[in-house]
Rosetta silent file (secondary structure, phi, psi, omega in degrees, C-alpha in Angstrom):
SEQUENCE: MNSFERGALSKVPAVTLGFWIIKTLATTFGETAGDTVSMTLNLGYLVGTAIFAAILVALVVAQIRAEAFHPFLYWATIIASTTAGTTIADFATRSLGIGYPGGSLLLFGLVIGSLFVWHRQMGSISVATVHEPRAEIYYWTTITLSQTLGTALGDWLADGPLGYVGAAAVFGALLVILALLYYRSAVSHVALFWAAFVLTRPLGATVGDFLDKPIAKGGLDFSRPLASAVLIVAIVLLIVILPQKAGAKLAQAEGR
SCORE:     score description
SCORE:     0.000 S_00000001
   1 L     0.000  106.734  165.209    7.914    6.664   34.155 S_00000001
   2 L   -29.324  175.588  165.158   11.036    9.355   35.382 S_00000001
   3 L   -76.945  -46.676  174.256   12.872   11.477   32.979 S_00000001
   4 L   -56.007  -38.751  156.968   15.573    9.155   33.131 S_00000001
   5 L   -66.356  -33.675 -155.830   13.506    5.645   31.718 S_00000001
   6 L   -82.502  -94.168 -140.418   12.264    7.507   28.988 S_00000001
   7 L   -29.311  -19.893  176.333   15.676    9.046   27.773 S_00000001
   8 L  -107.019   32.821  152.377   16.589    5.202   27.694 S_00000001
   9 L   174.980 -167.929 -148.290   14.415    5.313   25.302 S_00000001
  10 L   -77.347  152.203  171.958   13.382    4.780   21.859 S_00000001
  11 L  -104.119   74.017   91.553    9.315    5.881   20.725 S_00000001
  12 L   -77.099  169.006  159.208    9.227    2.790   18.510 S_00000001
  13 E   -79.455  141.770  167.210    8.155   -0.918   20.125 S_00000001
  14 L   -66.774  139.713 -156.587   10.268   -2.973   21.290 S_00000001
  15 L   -96.770  123.676  178.632   10.303   -5.666   18.284 S_00000001
  16 L  -141.269  161.380  169.701    8.632   -8.732   19.704 S_00000001
  17 H   -19.795  -59.693  179.342    6.631  -11.154   18.486 S_00000001
  18 H   -75.685    6.277  152.637    3.602   -9.328   19.027 S_00000001
  19 H   -75.083  -45.566 -159.389    4.825   -6.538   16.834 S_00000001
  20 H   -64.713  -17.583 -145.716    5.375   -8.915   13.870 S_00000001
  21 H   -98.006  -85.761  176.046    1.224  -10.378   14.862 S_00000001
  22 H   -17.617  -98.432 -160.622    0.023   -6.369   14.996 S_00000001
  23 H   -46.219  -25.490  155.582    1.842   -5.094   11.990 S_00000001
  24 H   -33.569  -76.467 -154.964    0.486   -8.209    9.576 S_00000001
  25 H   -40.227  -51.243  179.492   -2.859   -6.992   10.810 S_00000001
  26 H   -53.761  -53.251  157.139   -1.829   -3.693   10.295 S_00000001
  27 H   -28.937  -92.764 -174.676   -0.733   -4.793    6.364 S_00000001
  28 H   -47.185  -24.288  153.705   -3.684   -6.674    5.996 S_00000001
  29 H   -64.055  -51.955 -138.264   -6.305   -3.539    7.294 S_00000001
  30 H   -86.629  -22.419 -178.535   -4.072   -1.064    4.834 S_00000001
  31 H   -85.337  -60.375 -158.913   -4.638   -3.496    1.677 S_00000001
  32 H   -82.039   -0.376 -166.278   -8.196   -3.609    2.537 S_00000001
  33 H  -105.901  -27.114 -144.842   -9.055    0.002    3.845 S_00000001
  34 H   -89.158  -45.790  156.624   -6.908    1.886    0.907 S_00000001
  35 H   -14.061  -66.460 -141.955   -9.700   -0.596   -1.588 S_00000001
  36 H   -78.357  -42.295 -174.398  -12.487    0.090    0.238 S_00000001
  37 H   -78.970  -64.855  177.308  -11.708    4.249   -0.269 S_00000001
  38 L  -103.741   47.093  169.116  -10.446    4.072   -4.119 S_00000001
  39 L  -129.852  -61.669 -154.922  -12.499    0.965   -5.362 S_00000001
  40 L   -77.188  -27.618 -174.366  -15.559    0.857   -3.288 S_00000001
  41 L   -88.272   -9.782  173.267  -16.026    3.960   -2.607 S_00000001
  42 L    56.749   35.135 -154.529  -14.634    4.757   -6.114 S_00000001
  43 L  -101.096   12.331 -164.415  -12.701    8.055   -5.364 S_00000001
  44 L    35.452  168.389 -166.584   -9.583    6.237   -7.254 S_00000001
  45 L   -58.635  -58.949 -171.850   -5.706    5.847   -6.282 S_00000001
  46 H   -47.301  -57.927 -174.677   -5.027    9.374   -6.944 S_00000001
  47 H   -57.788  -32.276 -140.496   -7.838   10.771   -4.561 S_00000001
  48 H  -100.011  -40.194 -168.974   -7.333    7.591   -2.193 S_00000001
  49 H   -79.887  -54.933  123.176   -3.460    8.374   -2.100 S_00000001
  50 H    30.643  -79.189 -172.747   -4.188   12.510   -1.804 S_00000001
  51 H   -65.532  -26.637 -167.187   -6.299   11.261    1.784 S_00000001
  52 H   -80.745  -67.797  178.645   -3.841    8.764    3.437 S_00000001
  53 H   -34.365  -49.218  166.255   -0.762   10.778    2.314 S_00000001
  54 H   -61.456  -46.495  125.644   -2.524   13.710    4.454 S_00000001
  55 H   -33.386  -68.661  166.832   -2.999   11.631    7.517 S_00000001
  56 H   -83.893   28.997  149.908    0.122   10.517    7.798 S_00000001
  57 H   -50.667  -88.101  163.887    1.827   13.731    7.616 S_00000001
  58 H     1.289 -105.134 -144.040   -0.379   14.313   10.419 S_00000001
  59 H   -57.378  -51.229 -178.722    0.217   11.382   12.417 S_00000001
  60 H   -42.765  -57.771  174.900    4.030   11.771   11.500 S_00000001
  61 H   -82.989   -7.066  150.771    4.517   15.029   13.114 S_00000001
  62 H   -79.870  -14.058  173.502    2.562   14.359   16.490 S_00000001
  63 H   -50.957  -76.680 -146.828    4.940   10.603   16.493 S_00000001
  64 H   -65.730  -18.557  168.014    7.920   13.506   16.649 S_00000001
  65 L   -73.993  -12.690  174.567    6.089   16.241   18.690 S_00000001
  66 L   -63.772   83.462 -123.702    5.730   13.177   20.775 S_00000001
  67 L   -96.158   -3.610  141.300    8.064   13.105   24.052 S_00000001
  68 L  -176.500 -169.413  172.861    7.845    9.655   24.110 S_00000001
  69 L   -16.641  114.004  173.695    6.031    5.844   23.183 S_00000001
  70 L  -118.250   81.562 -176.430    2.253    6.456   22.684 S_00000001
  71 L   -36.151  -15.129 -169.397    1.113    2.625   21.194 S_00000001
  72 H  -111.341   -9.211  171.664   -1.878    3.795   19.478 S_00000001
  73 H   -56.488  -88.990 -166.683   -0.226    6.957   18.196 S_00000001
  74 H   -16.429  -64.252 -145.034    2.391    4.603   16.638 S_00000001
  75 H   -83.395  -31.698  158.233    0.332    1.941   15.581 S_00000001
  76 H  -108.288    3.646  145.537   -1.900    4.297   13.620 S_00000001
  77 H   -93.012   -5.872  129.100    0.645    5.846   11.714 S_00000001
  78 H   -43.941  -37.806 -179.300    2.151    2.670   11.004 S_00000001
  79 H   -71.834  -67.370 -163.287   -1.748    2.193    9.515 S_00000001
  80 H   -38.662  -69.896  179.285   -1.697    5.062    7.746 S_00000001
  81 H   -35.759  -57.493 -175.803    1.594    4.596    6.231 S_00000001
  82 H   -76.648  -16.787 -178.648    0.142    1.119    4.763 S_00000001
  83 H   -85.203   -6.914  158.401   -2.990    2.040    3.246 S_00000001
  84 H   -51.238  -43.321 -173.506   -0.643    5.554    1.750 S_00000001
  85 H   -42.086  -73.050 -143.548    1.449    2.050   -0.004 S_00000001
  86 H   -36.608  -69.900  141.615   -1.317    0.627   -0.984 S_00000001
  87 H     0.256  -80.106 -164.276   -2.601    3.849   -3.119 S_00000001
  88 H   -58.044  -48.609 -172.887    0.431    4.973   -3.894 S_00000001
  89 H   -42.680  -65.681  159.183    1.496    1.520   -4.946 S_00000001
  90 H   -16.479  -59.986 -127.973   -2.074    0.963   -7.216 S_00000001
  91 H   -81.203  -29.730  178.099   -1.834    4.553   -8.334 S_00000001
  92 H   -22.143  -92.895 -177.418    1.768    3.537   -9.649 S_00000001
  93 H   -87.351  -45.685 -169.786    1.864    0.042  -10.770 S_00000001
  94 H   -98.603  -50.852 -140.414   -2.008    0.316  -13.061 S_00000001
  95 H   -97.025  -72.953  164.116   -2.829    4.177  -13.340 S_00000001
  96 L   -18.099  -36.954 -145.828    0.893    5.344  -14.416 S_00000001
  97 L    20.121   76.873 -178.289    1.201    1.756  -16.255 S_00000001
  98 L  -109.235   17.142 -173.853    4.723    1.640  -15.650 S_00000001
  99 H    65.154  135.278  171.434    3.478   -2.419  -14.425 S_00000001
 100 H   -64.522  -18.783  152.329    4.479   -4.203  -11.071 S_00000001
 101 H   -90.895  -16.665 -173.410    8.127   -4.941  -11.561 S_00000001
 102 H   -68.950  -65.635 -178.687    9.047   -1.797  -12.752 S_00000001
 103 H    10.938  -96.095 -100.056    6.633   -0.340   -9.565 S_00000001
 104 H   -82.518  -27.122 -166.064    8.605   -2.990   -7.812 S_00000001
 105 H   -91.387  -56.666  170.240   12.229   -2.605   -8.950 S_00000001
 106 H    -2.133  -67.754 -173.305   11.291    1.614   -8.307 S_00000001
 107 H   -44.035  -94.049  152.421   10.179    0.864   -5.123 S_00000001
 108 H    31.545 -102.868  178.287   13.514   -1.268   -4.368 S_00000001
 109 H   -20.877  -74.350 -150.860   15.423    1.166   -5.587 S_00000001
 110 H   -71.952  -87.791 -169.195   13.826    4.322   -3.350 S_00000001
 111 H    -5.979  -71.614 -141.497   13.773    1.055   -0.181 S_00000001
 112 H   -61.406  -39.987 -168.761   17.677    0.871   -0.380 S_00000001
 113 H   -51.354  -60.337 -120.660   18.507    5.286   -0.950 S_00000001
 114 H   -63.615  -27.152  168.064   16.380    5.696    1.290 S_00000001
 115 H   -29.399  -97.814  106.436   18.614    3.266    3.335 S_00000001
 116 H    45.802 -121.582  136.872   21.044    4.340    2.307 S_00000001
 117 H    66.687 -142.956  155.962   20.769    7.707    3.846 S_00000001
 118 H   -84.378  -10.049  158.062   20.365    7.605    6.904 S_00000001
 119 H   -84.115  -78.220 -176.123   22.817    5.598    7.252 S_00000001
 120 H   -26.856  -48.195  171.965   25.285    7.991    5.950 S_00000001
 121 L   -61.420  -57.016 -170.822   23.443   10.658    8.092 S_00000001
 122 L  -110.602  -12.931  115.982   23.088    9.371   11.388 S_00000001
 123 L   134.134   39.974 -178.354   25.850    6.309   10.863 S_00000001
 124 L   166.189  134.034 -159.678   22.707    3.355   11.996 S_00000001
 125 L  -107.774   12.655 -161.143   19.559    1.895   10.419 S_00000001
 126 L  -109.276  143.872  175.860   18.236    0.070   13.517 S_00000001
 127 H   -46.634  -32.278 -163.029   15.094    1.094   14.751 S_00000001
 128 H   -65.297  -35.716  164.492   17.069    2.026   18.419 S_00000001
 129 H   -56.048  -12.330 -161.775   17.961    5.162   17.131 S_00000001
 130 L   -70.578  115.221  159.232   14.790    6.426   16.281 S_00000001
 131 L  -153.233   -3.701  175.025   14.488    8.924   19.367 S_00000001
 132 L  -138.076  169.489 -156.199   14.856   12.226   17.678 S_00000001
 133 H   -25.094  -69.963  167.557   13.168   14.298   14.827 S_00000001
 134 H    -2.600  -80.799  178.199   16.303   13.221   12.349 S_00000001
 135 H   -59.214  -38.222 -153.973   16.132    9.861   12.838 S_00000001
 136 H   -59.810  -29.544 -176.326   12.350    9.600   13.221 S_00000001
 137 H   -46.296  -78.960 -170.090   12.042   11.568    9.894 S_00000001
 138 H   -87.309   22.994  165.581   13.969    8.833    7.843 S_00000001
 139 H   -93.939  -43.788  176.703   12.556    5.805    9.906 S_00000001
 140 H  -114.208   18.537  113.591    9.247    6.811    8.578 S_00000001
 141 L   -80.966  -11.405  145.875    9.771    7.482    5.333 S_00000001
 142 H   -52.783  -72.165 -158.685   11.282    3.460    5.087 S_00000001
 143 H   -53.412   -7.704 -156.920    8.285    2.678    6.825 S_00000001
 144 H  -102.385  -84.113  178.215    6.627    4.816    3.934 S_00000001
 145 H  -103.455   29.351  127.465    8.219    2.984    1.418 S_00000001
 146 L   -82.633  -39.507  174.517    8.523   -0.134    2.149 S_00000001
 147 H   -26.171  -50.064  174.866    5.050   -0.348    3.020 S_00000001
 148 H   -85.681  -14.314  168.260    4.345    0.500   -0.708 S_00000001
 149 H   -62.994  -42.899 -166.722    7.176   -1.534   -2.291 S_00000001
 150 H   -78.390  -25.293 -167.975    5.544   -4.537   -0.296 S_00000001
 151 H   -63.545  -39.488  177.212    1.806   -3.727   -1.765 S_00000001
 152 H   -44.298  -82.963  173.657    3.767   -3.707   -5.373 S_00000001
 153 H   -10.793  -88.956 -144.966    5.326   -7.298   -4.631 S_00000001
 154 H   -57.006  -82.448 -169.635    2.593   -8.908   -3.204 S_00000001
 155 H   -27.203  -41.146  168.446    0.266   -7.888   -6.539 S_00000001
 156 H   -43.389  -43.744 -179.647    2.792   -8.547   -8.364 S_00000001
 157 H  -102.593  -10.363  162.019    3.495  -12.174   -7.127 S_00000001
 158 H   -90.371  -23.582  179.137   -0.794  -12.969   -6.846 S_00000001
 159 H   -33.206  -58.651 -170.284   -1.529  -11.787  -10.501 S_00000001
 160 H   -32.204 -179.373  162.245    0.266  -14.898  -11.126 S_00000001
 161 H   -66.802   10.259 -166.564   -0.276  -18.508  -11.577 S_00000001
 162 H   -96.733  -38.745 -150.985    0.234  -18.358   -7.465 S_00000001
 163 L    94.786 -170.091  173.717   -2.610  -16.548   -6.310 S_00000001
 164 L  -113.489  -25.135 -161.528   -3.611  -14.844   -3.774 S_00000001
 165 L  -113.168  -44.643  171.374   -3.388  -17.890   -1.605 S_00000001
 166 L   -65.333  -93.843 -149.000   -0.023  -19.442   -3.565 S_00000001
 167 L   -39.461   -3.612 -171.519    1.515  -15.684   -2.866 S_00000001
 168 H   -82.151  -65.729 -158.181    0.692  -15.732    1.210 S_00000001
 169 H   -34.442  -42.938 -162.740    2.212  -19.165    1.153 S_00000001
 170 H   -60.846  -53.343  172.472    5.361  -17.625   -0.619 S_00000001
 171 H   -82.983  -55.139  170.895    5.974  -14.567    1.581 S_00000001
 172 H   -43.443  -60.790  156.724    5.398  -16.598    4.672 S_00000001
 173 H   -55.107  -33.598  157.299    8.052  -18.729    3.880 S_00000001
 174 H   -21.475 -109.700  134.283    9.867  -16.110    3.408 S_00000001
 175 H    32.334  -87.070  162.437    9.199  -14.822    6.508 S_00000001
 176 H   -51.087  -48.849  159.774   10.284  -18.312    8.700 S_00000001
 177 H   -40.872  -60.716 -155.373   13.758  -18.338    6.743 S_00000001
 178 H   -75.390  -31.729  144.381   14.422  -14.727    7.721 S_00000001
 179 H   -43.399  -51.929  173.359   13.244  -15.746   11.619 S_00000001
 180 H   -59.739  -54.204 -170.514   16.339  -19.270   11.144 S_00000001
 181 H   -50.874  -83.215  136.684   18.580  -16.646    9.909 S_00000001
 182 H    42.185  -96.283 -157.219   17.423  -14.456   12.869 S_00000001
 183 H  -107.858   22.303  161.179   17.929  -16.951   15.460 S_00000001
 184 H  -119.343  -41.787 -179.946   20.688  -19.412   13.952 S_00000001
 185 L   -74.237 -168.753 -159.659   22.770  -17.355   11.599 S_00000001
 186 L  -125.050    0.317 -159.690   25.496  -14.500   12.268 S_00000001
 187 L   -61.963  135.159  171.086   23.244  -12.095    9.596 S_00000001
 188 L   -41.566  134.599  130.141   22.739   -8.309   10.955 S_00000001
 189 H   -57.337  -19.569 -177.943   19.690   -8.372   12.941 S_00000001
 190 H   -64.688  -59.878  175.558   19.204   -4.944   11.460 S_00000001
 191 H   -44.135  -98.933 -126.383   18.665   -6.357    7.444 S_00000001
 192 H   -27.917  -55.392 -179.817   17.114   -9.109    8.953 S_00000001
 193 H   -47.273  -62.800 -166.353   14.786   -6.706   10.948 S_00000001
 194 H   -85.778   -4.371  150.456   13.940   -4.280    7.599 S_00000001
 195 H   -64.575  -36.339 -131.000   13.483   -7.684    5.347 S_00000001
 196 H   -89.989   -7.566  160.544   11.018   -9.256    7.362 S_00000001
 197 H   -59.680  -49.554 -158.024    9.033   -5.205    7.244 S_00000001
 198 H   -70.881  -44.034  176.747    9.249   -5.087    3.949 S_00000001
 199 H  -101.509    8.395 -178.451    7.551   -9.011    3.260 S_00000001
 200 H   -64.709  -60.534 -133.147    5.144   -8.698    6.526 S_00000001
 201 L   -86.156  -86.093  156.684    3.458   -6.000    3.924 S_00000001
 202 H   -20.201  -91.760  175.501    2.967   -8.608    1.011 S_00000001
 203 H   -13.337  -19.500 -169.155    1.836  -11.179    3.356 S_00000001
 204 H  -103.455  -86.237  178.920   -1.039   -8.261    4.234 S_00000001
 205 H     5.688  -91.696 -179.671   -1.316   -8.008    0.915 S_00000001
 206 H   -75.919  -36.234  163.600   -2.059  -10.478   -0.253 S_00000001
 207 H   -34.312  -32.089 -166.246   -4.133  -12.008    2.507 S_00000001
 208 H   -92.921  -16.262  177.092   -6.510   -8.705    2.117 S_00000001
 209 H   -65.046  -53.034  173.690   -6.900   -9.367   -1.684 S_00000001
 210 H   -45.536  -14.467 -156.601   -7.709  -12.898   -1.034 S_00000001
 211 H  -120.409  -28.766 -178.584  -10.757  -11.914    1.700 S_00000001
 212 H  -137.672   28.776  144.360  -12.118   -9.242   -0.418 S_00000001
 213 L   -93.276  176.983 -173.743  -12.013   -9.774   -4.466 S_00000001
 214 L   -79.793  129.375  170.965  -14.146  -11.408   -6.050 S_00000001
 215 H     8.380 -114.782  162.520  -14.769  -14.896   -6.663 S_00000001
 216 H    38.283  -75.755 -173.424  -13.376  -15.221   -9.798 S_00000001
 217 H  -138.221   53.438  162.832  -10.830  -14.217   -9.452 S_00000001
 218 H    98.120   27.099 -163.563   -9.787  -16.460   -6.527 S_00000001
 219 L  -109.575 -143.481 -135.069  -10.698  -14.121   -3.239 S_00000001
 220 L  -150.743   -9.129  171.220  -13.578  -14.885   -0.655 S_00000001
 221 L    38.485   28.491  175.985  -15.964  -11.338   -1.916 S_00000001
 222 L   -47.605  150.638  163.802  -15.570  -10.484    1.854 S_00000001
 223 L   -84.517  154.177  175.403  -17.246   -6.958    1.339 S_00000001
 224 L   -60.537  -24.294 -135.542  -13.737   -4.773    1.711 S_00000001
 225 L  -116.051  -37.459  178.349  -15.520   -1.983    4.837 S_00000001
 226 H   -67.257  -49.253 -138.248  -16.840   -5.396    6.744 S_00000001
 227 H  -113.596   -5.924  158.803  -13.277   -6.893    6.644 S_00000001
 228 H   -74.760  -32.012 -153.926  -11.301   -3.251    7.403 S_00000001
 229 H   -76.325  -30.213 -172.313  -14.226   -2.815   10.471 S_00000001
 230 H   -87.749  -30.725  163.051  -12.823   -6.754   11.701 S_00000001
 231 H   -89.171  -19.867 -153.508   -9.433   -6.196   11.411 S_00000001
 232 H  -100.249  -19.764  142.880   -9.015   -2.822   12.810 S_00000001
 233 H   -45.560  -71.361 -150.735  -11.086   -4.287   15.820 S_00000001
 234 H   -64.062  -18.204  166.613   -8.691   -7.031   16.017 S_00000001
 235 H   -78.796  -57.410  160.727   -5.984   -4.654   16.164 S_00000001
 236 H   -35.211  -60.657 -176.778   -7.102   -2.149   18.785 S_00000001
 237 H   -43.954  -59.402 -159.729   -7.842   -5.435   20.934 S_00000001
 238 H   -58.926   -8.493 -171.454   -4.178   -7.206   20.375 S_00000001
 239 H   -74.807  -55.317  176.456   -3.051   -3.429   21.212 S_00000001
 240 H   -98.785   -4.102 -170.480   -4.214   -3.662   24.783 S_00000001
 241 L  -121.949   32.723  177.645   -3.881   -7.118   25.916 S_00000001
 242 L  -130.397  136.946 -167.530   -0.617   -7.639   24.128 S_00000001
 243 L   -70.192  156.788 -152.014    2.435   -6.076   25.627 S_00000001
 244 L  -140.206  116.275 -141.213    3.089   -2.977   24.003 S_00000001
 245 L  -160.267  140.505 -178.567    6.827   -1.616   25.646 S_00000001
 246 E   -95.223  148.304 -174.814    9.275    1.210   23.738 S_00000001
 247 L   -76.860 -170.011 -100.980   12.361   -0.292   22.337 S_00000001
 248 L  -161.142   95.885 -172.121   15.777    0.073   24.000 S_00000001
 249 L   -51.989  174.696 -174.910   17.953    3.652   22.499 S_00000001
 250 H   -44.257  -49.617 -144.809   21.425    2.094   20.003 S_00000001
 251 H   -98.342   29.506  167.089   23.598    2.289   22.808 S_00000001
 252 H  -120.494   14.084  171.543   21.696    0.754   25.717 S_00000001
 253 H   -72.723  -29.724 -168.737   20.507   -1.864   22.847 S_00000001
 254 L  -111.224   19.998  155.457   23.938   -2.826   22.253 S_00000001
 255 L    85.581    7.513  172.698   25.175   -2.627   26.031 S_00000001
 256 L   -92.812    0.000    0.000   27.363    0.515   25.960 S_00000001
């Protein structure tokens, strides 16, 4: 790829069906891996958050310093954000005692605030703008907050009468509605992207909890480390198999 071709591309992948499949698996892995560190290894939510946050910061720095889109680096950063989001949400809703409603509302406000500041500063919150450091910082901040919000939403609904399977069905249905709106309505594709990005996280969270929670609590009681290992192998295989192309920059994407 020559310098002109690189200049026409963003540093995040094109949003395709493959993107959403890998993203959903990554969020499921984030739930099982986060629970492995905080619960199975008994390190607690705060220590787990510190570990994953440090990894996330290092990967975001590497992502910003990279000159082009690198699939494994990008998805490693996504995985770090979703595992950090798991432990952050659990710490906020359980250790701090603000509960799922309070935690979800707080995190929703932070996501909206991040998108608002990003739009005010850059003029767009489209992922097609993610090709220079300032936009990348806004992008990864919003990504991490959305992953944390999704964790809280998933746990909130799953802890109610619907359980893990019922909650997963609700979030899956909402994603189908977003897909229909994408193809059959004039609703902003940018707004639909961020709504879908948030909702894939609670879908992954509820599926992850269903896999590793005790049978008495409605789960399958699978080993968290084993479930995490299977998921990460599946993610790596999909990254290799599915097309991984950088998205176009905003001007090219809008035909300007």
